[in-house]
Amino acid sequence: MKNSFRLYQTHPWLLSFLFVALAAQHVAAQTAPPPLLLGAAWYPEQWPESRWNVDLELMQNANIHVVRVGEFAWSTFEPEEGKYDFDWLERAINLAGQHGIFVVIGTPTAAPPAWLTQKYPETLRVDENGQRAEHGNRQHFNWADPKYREFCRDIAGRMAKRFGHNQYVIGWQIDNEYSQTSADEGTRKQFQDWLKARYGSLGNLNTKWTTVYWSETYSGWSQIPIPKNGGIDSGNPGLLLAWRRFVSETWRSYQKNQIDVIRPNIKPGAFITTNTMGWFKAFDHYTVEQDLDLAAWDDYIPDGHIDPAGNGAAHDLTRGFKEKNFWVMETQPGFVNWAPVNQSIEKDGVRALAWHDIAHGADAVSFWQWRSALNGQEQYHGTLIGADGTPVPLYPEVKQIGEEFARAGSVLANTHVESEVAILHSYESRWAIEWQPQTIEFDPVEELVRYYRPLRELSQSIDIVPPSTSLAKYKLVVAPAMDLLTDAESKNLMDYVTGGGNLVLGPRSVMKDEENSLQTNRQPGPLVPLLGGRVERFYATKKVFPVQGAWGSAEAHIWAELLSVESPDTTVLMRYGKSNGWLDGQPAVITRKVGKGSITYIGMCMDDAGMQHAAKWMIDTAGVQTPLIKVPAGVEASVRYGDKNAVHILVNFSSTPQTITLPAPLDDVLHGGMITTVQLPVYGVAVLNAKR
Ligand code: GAL
């Protein structure tokens, strides 16, 4: 590998031709994509066609088996209104296929061409100050505009008809990273119509939003505004929630507009997805993902420092969108260009991260991007090929990932993550807290990850799912900050407990109802009778309060709730020590057994040491299975299960080499042979196959 790399550096063009023979061999064998896919975002329209073959050979040499193309290429597909050119893409796709590389087509709708926005300015989005976007960047379109949707439907439909049955095209990505909305008059009217359909009458809306407050009462639908600044510092909580629901549904219909013309024109088995952005919260992903076949996300580590729990939780969130394996549609080849300091991931870290992706249920890891366009906004971003067209120093590491994916593919085919523990996540709860945080130090995602971190270490697997999903299969369900629950969601949680499940509610649970109004029976709302206790008062704090009890000594910070016990069989697990007077000696954690299940309320943000004890207690109480392989701190262990096998993936994210003794001999998938001890260098990876 080293030699071939050196040769590339000195004779890049010569060597590329040597792969032609190899390519031909591959093509003969390659009729379906391999189970684990390594990929890159490739923009053939940015390069002379004479260069394509060289790029594809370099990709093939790196064991890249999928490229995403077409995204943002609208001005090349349709240089003038009604004048189309898809021939170049057909040639690019077929050439890729001849190199054993499959294709995901991105619809180009995140970047409408200048002729379109100039002739139809209503297709440009308008910000909350009434400023219309201009051409020259991307995401300048208005996602709600009917005219824009006509154009999207036209281009997506034509692409699907042209390429839907191409043997190399395995999937479709709609648009790119949905994010920007519009506050134009047309959208405002649509929002008002949406409200009319949802609430039926203004009387109902006024009651649900308690609009008598500050004389907000509406006597006409046209009076209702789009909230400003995403509602962060203004607006009635009911209005804010309704707007975000409208935004989410409008993204769904924006997407469906394209799905409707793509689906009937593509071959069975080809997937439709979109690429999301981890914890991005401007719309409810559970709403939008419903119509997709596959969840996919763009995994970036802007500061270059990998936090396996933080990144792992984002994977598990994405896996939870469809509750099945997902794709990492974009990831950074070393570094990005948009952080304050675009530090690179360290050597071997990119490989470790790729295996961490697979460990959490990804079936594809695709780098953004193959090569930087010579001009355009992202010249400094990491790539696999430099501006001179030859590999960058990361290339051999990526090639190694590709070789390992090929080696491990058959073992990992049809395997998936199975979790006994779920953490609940809801956009509506996050929004509710974001709009009225009470303390800027409380971040619902950080709080979720605070639970995730120790629970993941102990269980080696967690699903992150919405409160509406079926929970019966979990032994433990943890809801860190479910501030807002609909009645149906509350019922779902209660049914889970009465059915024998173990539910742990974290601080700020069930303060709000479906309309973002306060619950009238205090926290946790409808769950109070089941808990046999409730929250008497909540306190934001800059101080740290001591807490003691069954979990030893811990510290409460940021948020502390005074709990009370109303039922004789509800017990206090932890109490506050001397704190703010109100909380002194009062319950901080309470629990109650309910049949075979239990419900527990943790009324404070706890320090990491306290969380470790709490997590151990939760795992023990719920009887969650202890993992087969015990790993030291800093080594992430995960399992993917097939019908007959269990594949353990270990990644060393600690700063020292680690030795792990296995409980039984296991098959070393990457190196071959049965082993009983694993030596992991820093960023080392082991893939171990066991019978199930
Ligand atoms: C993503 C985007 C890509 C590229 C990348 C750079 O958000 O989808 O097109 O811009 O960021 O990191």
XYZ file of C-alpha atoms and ligand atoms in Angstrom:
704
model
C 0.000 0.000 0.000
C 2.809 2.347 0.951
C 4.585 1.655 -2.332
C 1.543 2.258 -4.405
C 1.002 5.519 -2.546
C 4.550 6.655 -3.318
C 4.117 5.700 -6.937
C 0.954 7.742 -7.044
C 2.817 10.728 -5.783
C 5.461 10.485 -8.466
C 3.432 9.034 -11.361
C -0.198 9.745 -10.611
C -1.465 9.456 -14.134
C 0.598 6.422 -15.078
C -0.507 4.400 -12.136
C -4.128 5.162 -12.629
C -4.076 3.315 -15.926
C -2.810 0.195 -14.238
C -6.141 -0.075 -12.526
C -8.083 -0.406 -15.720
C -7.517 -4.155 -15.731
C -8.494 -4.366 -12.108
C -11.597 -2.355 -12.862
C -12.657 -4.723 -15.594
C -12.310 -7.676 -13.222
C -14.418 -5.938 -10.616
C -17.177 -5.085 -13.031
C -17.617 -8.674 -14.045
C -18.156 -9.693 -10.425
C -20.062 -6.637 -9.246
C -23.785 -6.998 -9.831
C -25.075 -5.781 -6.470
C -23.531 -3.319 -4.066
C -21.491 -4.863 -1.250
C -23.128 -4.949 2.208
C -20.839 -2.259 3.644
C -20.306 0.671 1.361
C -17.511 3.183 1.330
C -18.378 6.259 -0.692
C -17.617 9.803 -1.751
C -19.515 12.820 -2.990
C -18.438 13.269 -6.585
C -19.306 16.255 -8.734
C -18.343 15.229 -12.292
C -19.885 18.408 -13.692
C -17.057 20.378 -12.066
C -14.369 18.575 -14.087
C -13.492 17.901 -17.738
C -14.912 14.583 -18.830
C -11.411 13.454 -19.748
C -10.604 13.443 -16.044
C -13.488 11.242 -14.885
C -11.820 7.940 -15.602
C -8.779 8.839 -13.534
C -10.955 9.856 -10.603
C -12.975 6.678 -10.794
C -9.841 4.561 -10.952
C -8.491 6.288 -7.878
C -11.814 5.650 -6.176
C -11.800 2.047 -7.220
C -8.293 1.666 -5.905
C -9.539 2.979 -2.549
C -12.373 0.412 -2.535
C -14.987 3.115 -2.917
C -18.181 1.490 -4.112
C -20.658 4.351 -4.109
C -20.681 7.957 -5.274
C -23.342 10.541 -4.693
C -23.843 12.732 -7.747
C -26.183 15.348 -9.121
C -26.688 17.387 -5.978
C -26.527 21.113 -6.718
C -26.048 20.532 -10.494
C -29.304 22.136 -11.640
C -27.666 24.797 -13.809
C -25.875 21.989 -15.675
C -29.006 19.827 -16.006
C -31.191 22.715 -17.122
C -29.045 25.592 -18.372
C -32.135 27.410 -19.661
C -35.773 27.031 -18.763
C -37.086 23.885 -20.434
C -33.717 22.966 -22.012
C -32.303 19.854 -20.389
C -29.040 17.981 -20.539
C -28.795 14.723 -18.642
C -26.483 12.976 -21.091
C -23.344 13.899 -19.191
C -24.727 12.359 -15.996
C -25.613 9.186 -17.827
C -22.049 8.911 -19.077
C -20.697 9.604 -15.574
C -22.974 7.022 -13.952
C -22.166 4.339 -16.482
C -18.459 4.986 -16.218
C -18.703 4.754 -12.424
C -20.590 1.473 -12.811
C -17.843 0.118 -14.993
C -15.488 0.716 -12.070
C -17.682 -1.241 -9.686
C -19.049 1.989 -8.236
C -22.768 2.378 -7.576
C -24.578 5.680 -7.566
C -26.910 7.674 -5.358
C -28.496 10.545 -7.230
C -29.148 13.745 -5.337
C -31.917 15.945 -6.672
C -30.457 19.418 -7.273
C -33.219 21.386 -5.605
C -31.094 22.951 -2.861
C -29.528 25.119 -5.565
C -31.966 26.576 -8.112
C -30.282 28.215 -11.107
C -30.104 31.977 -11.640
C -32.482 32.036 -14.621
C -35.156 30.435 -12.444
C -34.927 32.740 -9.458
C -34.586 35.794 -11.697
C -37.695 35.014 -13.718
C -39.707 33.735 -10.731
C -38.501 35.741 -7.724
C -41.270 34.277 -5.573
C -39.201 31.076 -5.508
C -36.591 32.871 -3.384
C -37.057 32.752 0.343
C -37.715 35.858 2.402
C -36.212 36.301 5.848
C -38.122 37.591 8.850
C -37.079 41.173 8.079
C -38.648 40.936 4.661
C -35.335 40.577 2.829
C -35.523 38.299 -0.214
C -32.527 35.980 -0.744
C -30.370 36.456 -3.811
C -28.612 34.070 -6.123
C -25.011 33.053 -5.478
C -25.253 30.768 -2.507
C -27.444 27.711 -1.947
C -30.657 27.060 -0.020
C -31.986 30.358 -1.316
C -35.288 28.796 -2.349
C -38.675 29.125 -0.695
C -39.685 25.669 0.479
C -43.385 26.517 0.602
C -43.702 28.248 -2.757
C -45.991 26.434 -5.239
C -44.067 27.705 -8.263
C -40.794 26.431 -6.844
C -42.398 23.080 -6.178
C -43.510 22.873 -9.809
C -39.905 23.252 -10.897
C -38.686 20.723 -8.315
C -41.240 18.213 -9.456
C -40.268 18.718 -13.053
C -36.511 18.272 -12.592
C -36.812 15.400 -10.090
C -39.353 13.607 -12.283
C -37.205 13.926 -15.375
C -34.165 12.609 -13.514
C -36.126 9.674 -12.130
C -37.480 8.794 -15.585
C -34.043 8.994 -17.085
C -32.066 7.156 -14.393
C -34.620 5.280 -12.311
C -33.832 1.979 -13.961
C -30.130 2.460 -14.516
C -28.477 -0.675 -13.157
C -25.952 1.314 -11.148
C -28.350 3.725 -9.459
C -29.207 2.302 -6.044
C -30.736 5.257 -4.280
C -32.059 8.791 -4.362
C -31.342 11.656 -2.029
C -33.871 14.464 -2.031
C -32.399 17.951 -1.840
C -29.668 18.545 0.747
C -29.870 19.269 4.471
C -33.310 20.877 4.766
C -33.012 23.958 6.922
C -34.171 27.364 5.661
C -37.751 28.534 5.789
C -39.404 31.644 4.416
C -41.501 34.357 6.009
C -43.062 35.737 2.817
C -46.729 36.631 2.566
C -47.635 33.488 0.611
C -46.149 31.282 3.310
C -47.911 33.282 6.015
C -51.233 32.680 4.249
C -50.450 28.955 4.025
C -49.668 28.936 7.736
C -52.974 30.625 8.519
C -54.835 28.093 6.371
C -52.987 25.316 8.141
C -54.075 26.755 11.498
C -57.659 26.938 10.300
C -57.552 23.272 9.347
C -55.974 22.294 12.662
C -58.022 24.375 15.082
C -61.295 24.679 13.194
C -62.310 27.933 14.799
C -60.566 31.012 16.119
C -62.359 30.439 19.423
C -60.678 27.095 19.777
C -57.276 28.482 18.798
C -57.631 31.405 21.205
C -58.502 29.037 24.049
C -55.710 26.585 23.290
C -53.136 29.363 23.143
C -54.603 31.360 26.053
C -54.521 34.452 23.864
C -56.341 36.636 26.394
C -52.855 36.973 27.815
C -51.412 40.321 26.625
C -54.525 40.832 24.505
C -53.274 38.386 21.892
C -56.832 37.325 21.022
C -57.322 36.866 17.259
C -60.553 37.902 15.567
C -59.387 37.002 12.034
C -57.049 34.308 10.696
C -55.117 36.884 8.692
C -53.981 38.546 11.935
C -51.839 35.581 12.930
C -48.146 36.226 12.332
C -45.161 34.042 11.559
C -43.082 34.246 14.749
C -39.817 36.119 14.431
C -36.324 34.825 15.172
C -37.570 31.250 15.054
C -39.580 32.246 18.110
C -36.553 32.184 20.369
C -37.222 35.490 22.053
C -40.809 36.251 21.228
C -44.167 34.776 20.683
C -46.909 32.898 22.376
C -45.743 29.324 23.126
C -48.787 27.887 21.326
C -48.049 29.972 18.236
C -44.369 29.014 18.304
C -45.181 25.333 18.478
C -47.793 25.584 15.746
C -45.300 27.354 13.464
C -42.655 24.640 13.929
C -45.278 21.978 13.306
C -46.256 23.801 10.138
C -42.581 24.072 9.154
C -42.126 20.326 9.684
C -45.203 19.407 7.701
C -44.201 21.805 4.954
C -40.806 20.108 4.689
C -42.644 16.829 4.516
C -44.847 18.024 1.665
C -41.845 19.663 -0.028
C -40.144 16.280 0.042
C -43.276 14.351 -0.907
C -43.664 16.540 -3.971
C -40.434 14.964 -5.236
C -41.029 11.464 -3.860
C -44.309 11.318 -5.784
C -42.521 11.708 -9.097
C -39.457 9.668 -8.191
C -41.051 6.583 -6.629
C -43.094 5.413 -9.651
C -40.106 5.805 -11.946
C -37.394 3.942 -10.082
C -36.644 0.272 -9.830
C -37.953 -1.682 -6.852
C -35.414 -1.820 -4.050
C -33.868 1.567 -4.840
C -34.168 3.730 -1.750
C -35.236 7.319 -1.266
C -33.589 9.304 1.518
C -32.481 12.767 2.484
C -29.390 13.798 4.420
C -30.063 15.353 7.816
C -27.764 17.039 10.320
C -27.647 15.167 13.605
C -29.425 17.115 16.355
C -30.485 19.935 14.038
C -33.797 21.102 15.454
C -35.519 23.510 13.089
C -38.070 20.879 12.073
C -39.410 17.641 13.498
C -37.462 14.894 11.763
C -39.953 12.232 12.889
C -42.558 14.000 10.758
C -40.343 14.301 7.704
C -38.716 10.858 7.803
C -42.055 9.036 7.611
C -42.073 9.029 3.821
C -38.453 7.953 3.357
C -37.035 4.452 3.004
C -33.767 5.122 4.740
C -32.393 7.651 7.210
C -29.065 9.252 6.355
C -27.055 11.947 8.063
C -24.006 14.100 7.618
C -21.570 13.418 10.416
C -19.099 16.240 10.933
C -16.650 16.729 13.796
C -15.796 20.393 13.267
C -13.147 20.673 15.995
C -11.562 17.361 14.961
C -11.951 15.931 18.446
C -14.000 12.715 18.441
C -16.364 12.275 21.387
C -17.612 8.710 20.863
C -20.616 9.159 23.178
C -21.705 12.447 21.614
C -21.230 11.181 18.079
C -22.651 7.773 18.939
C -25.788 9.349 20.325
C -26.250 11.278 17.064
C -25.924 7.988 15.148
C -28.480 6.380 17.423
C -30.801 9.341 16.960
C -30.585 8.899 13.191
C -31.055 5.133 13.456
C -34.193 5.906 15.470
C -35.783 7.864 12.603
C -36.610 4.664 10.748
C -35.675 2.290 13.588
C -33.283 0.442 11.319
C -29.813 0.723 9.787
C -28.928 4.054 8.235
C -26.285 5.733 6.090
C -23.628 8.251 6.926
C -24.142 10.171 3.712
C -21.370 12.655 4.386
C -18.390 12.645 6.696
C -15.217 14.652 6.753
C -12.017 13.537 5.124
C -9.957 14.869 8.026
C -11.326 18.372 8.465
C -14.047 20.822 7.506
C -13.813 24.472 6.496
C -16.635 26.043 8.497
C -15.590 25.791 12.170
C -13.766 28.572 14.047
C -10.654 26.339 13.908
C -10.892 23.525 11.395
C -8.692 21.064 13.211
C -8.097 17.735 11.527
C -9.062 14.412 13.013
C -5.795 12.728 13.988
C -4.132 10.058 11.893
C -6.074 6.766 12.103
C -9.020 8.605 13.672
C -10.951 8.708 10.392
C -10.751 4.933 10.176
C -11.793 4.621 13.840
C -14.733 6.913 13.144
C -15.803 4.908 10.094
C -15.929 1.747 12.209
C -17.754 3.621 14.960
C -20.363 4.526 12.304
C -20.761 0.879 11.299
C -20.876 -0.177 14.964
C -23.897 2.072 15.517
C -25.785 0.650 12.543
C -24.523 2.515 9.482
C -24.294 0.434 6.310
C -22.467 3.112 4.339
C -19.873 5.760 5.118
C -19.426 8.356 2.425
C -16.880 11.153 2.417
C -17.634 14.714 1.495
C -16.003 15.284 -0.842
C -13.803 13.572 -3.341
C -12.025 16.701 -4.599
C -12.497 20.430 -3.992
C -13.908 22.437 -6.848
C -11.245 24.869 -8.003
C -13.490 27.749 -7.085
C -16.712 27.997 -5.107
C -17.222 28.452 -1.396
C -15.563 25.379 0.100
C -12.008 25.343 -1.210
C -10.306 24.562 2.110
C -12.520 21.607 3.079
C -10.902 18.197 3.516
C -10.941 15.924 0.443
C -9.492 12.616 -0.668
C -7.793 14.109 -3.717
C -5.876 17.376 -3.815
C -6.274 20.259 -6.244
C -3.545 18.579 -8.345
C -5.713 15.481 -8.739
C -3.529 13.136 -6.697
C -4.253 11.526 -3.316
C -3.858 13.480 -0.072
C -2.121 11.837 2.926
C -5.467 10.525 4.232
C -6.106 8.491 1.084
C -4.282 5.291 2.236
C -6.276 5.323 5.483
C -9.500 5.545 3.512
C -8.301 2.764 1.239
C -7.704 0.668 4.341
C -11.287 1.317 5.479
C -12.446 0.122 2.075
C -10.364 -3.053 2.297
C -11.706 -3.760 5.764
C -15.313 -3.117 4.727
C -14.770 -5.664 1.950
C -13.347 -8.191 4.411
C -16.074 -7.694 7.021
C -18.983 -7.219 4.625
C -20.260 -10.779 4.523
C -20.137 -11.087 8.323
C -21.951 -7.797 8.868
C -24.513 -8.257 6.082
C -28.060 -8.278 7.462
C -26.937 -7.447 10.979
C -28.443 -4.696 13.070
C -28.338 -3.129 16.495
C -30.665 -4.584 19.124
C -31.066 -2.549 22.293
C -32.654 -3.263 25.627
C -32.378 0.392 26.586
C -34.116 3.325 24.927
C -33.687 7.028 25.513
C -36.631 9.159 24.468
C -36.131 12.253 22.362
C -38.679 14.757 21.144
C -38.279 17.907 19.086
C -41.378 19.421 20.650
C -39.887 19.054 24.125
C -36.615 20.553 22.975
C -38.413 23.510 21.411
C -40.515 24.059 24.516
C -37.369 24.308 26.646
C -35.512 26.360 24.036
C -38.288 28.992 24.005
C -38.499 29.242 27.803
C -35.223 27.813 29.070
C -35.391 29.361 32.556
C -31.631 28.881 32.589
C -29.490 29.127 29.488
C -27.317 26.434 30.983
C -29.926 23.733 30.482
C -29.458 22.161 27.078
C -31.853 19.257 26.444
C -29.424 17.493 24.115
C -26.550 17.827 26.578
C -28.812 16.448 29.284
C -29.769 13.537 27.049
C -26.112 12.794 26.364
C -25.368 12.978 30.097
C -27.688 9.993 30.511
C -26.516 8.341 27.340
C -22.828 8.340 28.252
C -22.853 6.031 31.326
C -25.812 3.978 30.094
C -24.060 3.278 26.790
C -20.905 2.166 28.587
C -22.864 -0.299 30.680
C -25.242 -1.630 28.051
C -23.159 -1.204 24.841
C -26.313 -0.331 22.964
C -29.020 2.326 23.136
C -31.894 3.274 20.863
C -32.914 6.913 20.739
C -36.575 7.035 19.788
C -39.599 9.332 20.048
C -42.099 9.012 22.929
C -44.792 7.875 20.507
C -43.011 4.703 19.463
C -43.768 1.194 20.648
C -41.703 0.656 23.814
C -42.659 -2.847 24.910
C -39.420 -4.433 23.665
C -37.241 -2.336 25.995
C -36.279 -3.307 29.526
C -35.415 0.280 30.356
C -36.752 3.539 28.928
C -35.164 6.804 29.999
C -36.792 10.162 29.280
C -34.293 12.862 30.250
C -36.248 16.063 29.573
C -39.655 15.284 28.126
C -40.958 18.741 28.917
C -43.881 18.414 26.528
C -45.923 15.258 26.012
C -49.166 14.834 24.144
C -51.819 12.841 25.986
C -51.229 9.938 23.605
C -47.510 9.990 24.371
C -48.172 10.108 28.128
C -50.474 7.144 27.738
C -47.823 5.299 25.754
C -45.374 5.759 28.618
C -47.906 4.709 31.247
C -48.861 1.604 29.253
C -45.195 0.733 29.040
C -44.863 0.844 32.846
C -48.065 -1.036 33.574
C -46.988 -3.588 30.992
C -43.861 -4.309 33.046
C -41.390 -1.729 31.719
C -38.999 0.388 33.739
C -39.357 4.092 33.046
C -36.976 6.745 34.341
C -38.053 10.351 33.913
C -35.364 13.003 34.133
C -35.732 16.632 35.227
C -38.225 18.914 33.478
C -40.556 16.051 32.642
C -44.108 16.626 31.426
C -44.600 20.260 32.322
C -46.459 21.024 29.083
C -49.272 19.518 27.068
C -49.825 19.109 23.346
C -50.427 22.853 22.839
C -47.379 23.889 24.867
C -49.712 24.947 27.720
C -48.868 24.166 31.318
C -50.229 20.877 32.635
C -52.739 21.588 35.386
C -51.608 18.744 37.598
C -47.941 19.738 37.963
C -45.090 17.603 36.702
C -45.058 14.914 35.456
C -48.629 15.749 34.388
C -50.770 12.705 33.666
C -48.060 10.447 35.088
C -48.417 11.831 38.638
C -50.846 9.132 39.851
C -48.657 6.343 38.479
C -45.541 7.831 40.064
C -47.301 8.439 43.367
C -45.405 11.670 43.619
C -44.889 14.960 41.857
C -42.769 18.043 41.400
C -43.688 20.696 43.961
C -41.341 23.358 42.559
C -38.467 23.721 40.152
C -35.338 25.829 40.692
C -32.741 26.959 38.184
C -29.421 27.198 39.966
C -25.929 28.498 39.448
C -24.893 26.811 42.671
C -24.127 23.148 43.181
C -26.302 21.325 45.722
C -25.255 18.140 47.535
C -27.483 15.087 47.148
C -27.285 11.816 49.091
C -29.042 8.488 49.206
C -29.155 5.085 47.577
C -26.749 6.189 44.861
C -24.202 7.532 47.361
C -23.205 11.192 47.286
C -23.757 13.276 44.185
C -24.147 16.890 43.145
C -27.087 18.647 41.572
C -26.375 21.516 39.228
C -28.193 23.706 36.683
C -31.686 22.463 37.620
C -33.172 21.074 40.839
C -36.770 20.094 41.481
C -38.400 19.667 44.851
C -40.240 16.337 44.726
C -42.949 15.040 47.000
C -44.266 11.570 47.702
C -48.004 11.003 47.708
C -48.259 7.236 47.727
C -47.092 4.935 50.569
C -45.240 2.653 48.148
C -43.331 5.438 46.424
C -39.873 5.637 47.942
C -37.255 8.336 48.099
C -33.901 7.291 46.609
C -31.971 10.538 46.934
C -32.418 13.710 49.005
C -30.928 17.160 48.722
C -28.502 18.207 51.431
C -28.143 21.806 52.522
C -28.913 23.783 49.391
C -31.209 26.793 48.827
C -33.395 26.335 51.882
C -36.398 25.211 49.843
C -34.729 21.999 48.837
C -32.875 21.178 52.075
C -33.619 17.596 53.064
C -36.286 17.224 50.361
C -36.617 14.330 47.876
C -34.537 14.610 44.691
C -35.215 11.131 43.246
C -38.309 9.007 43.855
C -39.312 5.604 42.570
C -42.265 3.266 42.642
C -42.697 -0.360 41.652
C -45.714 -0.939 39.431
C -46.400 -4.651 38.976
C -43.320 -6.036 37.254
C -42.289 -2.579 36.126
C -41.303 0.666 37.772
C -41.400 4.411 37.382
C -38.676 6.696 38.682
C -38.344 10.473 38.660
C -34.929 12.163 38.842
C -35.550 15.804 39.656
C -32.152 17.354 38.990
C -29.210 17.528 36.637
C -26.576 15.376 38.261
C -22.786 15.458 38.061
C -21.043 12.767 36.030
C -20.059 10.653 39.052
C -23.663 10.663 40.280
C -24.865 9.752 36.789
C -22.562 6.714 36.807
C -24.224 5.404 39.971
C -27.676 6.259 38.689
C -27.010 4.449 35.420
C -25.767 1.351 37.239
C -28.914 1.380 39.380
C -31.153 1.738 36.313
C -29.432 -1.110 34.474
C -29.613 -3.393 37.545
C -33.212 -2.505 38.389
C -34.357 -3.142 34.831
C -32.308 -6.338 34.518
C -30.528 -5.165 31.382
C -28.137 -7.851 30.140
C -24.493 -7.204 30.917
C -22.322 -7.092 27.784
C -20.240 -10.082 26.747
C -17.004 -8.162 26.291
C -15.785 -5.952 29.123
C -13.772 -3.023 27.851
C -11.685 -0.371 29.611
C -12.754 3.290 29.642
C -12.241 4.942 26.295
C -12.816 1.780 24.293
C -16.195 1.745 22.662
C -17.810 -1.684 22.369
C -20.856 -2.326 20.200
C -22.675 -5.340 18.818
C -24.566 -5.927 15.579
C -26.741 -9.015 15.483
C -27.650 -11.284 12.610
C -29.943 -14.314 12.760
C -27.078 -16.592 13.644
C -24.187 -14.362 14.623
C -23.234 -11.423 16.790
C -20.519 -9.095 15.524
C -18.649 -7.191 18.210
C -16.918 -4.006 17.142
C -14.332 -2.497 19.469
C -12.775 0.911 18.813
C -10.069 2.392 21.003
C -10.765 6.099 21.414
C -8.556 6.320 24.517
C -5.123 7.893 24.358
C -3.198 4.708 25.158
C -2.978 1.213 23.632
C -5.362 -1.256 25.269
C -5.422 -5.011 25.764
C -8.769 -6.713 26.094
C -9.259 -10.270 27.263
C -12.173 -11.964 25.581
C -14.507 -14.256 27.542
C -14.227 -16.933 24.832
C -12.274 -17.355 21.580
C -13.796 -15.190 18.858
C -13.218 -14.938 15.138
C -11.009 -11.949 14.270
C -12.728 -10.753 11.111
C -10.117 -8.207 10.023
C -7.031 -10.345 10.575
C -8.337 -13.906 10.523
C -8.150 -16.649 13.136
C -9.700 -17.257 16.533
C -8.365 -15.003 19.262
C -8.773 -14.677 23.023
C -6.977 -11.374 23.491
C -7.318 -8.165 21.490
C -4.493 -5.636 21.284
C -5.795 -2.247 20.292
C -3.409 0.602 19.470
C -4.769 4.139 19.837
C -7.668 4.374 17.323
C -7.343 0.615 16.844
C -10.353 -1.396 15.688
C -11.365 -5.020 16.203
C -14.265 -6.762 14.511
C -15.077 -10.056 16.212
C -17.618 -12.538 15.043
C -19.415 -14.890 17.409
C -22.163 -17.464 17.031
C -25.463 -16.354 18.426
C -22.646 19.701 4.371
C -23.227 19.835 2.986
C -22.170 19.601 1.930
C -20.929 20.368 2.265
C -20.446 19.966 3.632
C -19.165 20.632 4.076
O -23.431 20.338 5.318
O -24.262 18.913 2.805
O -22.688 19.997 0.665
O -21.191 21.728 2.221
O -21.421 20.312 4.562
O -18.809 20.215 5.360
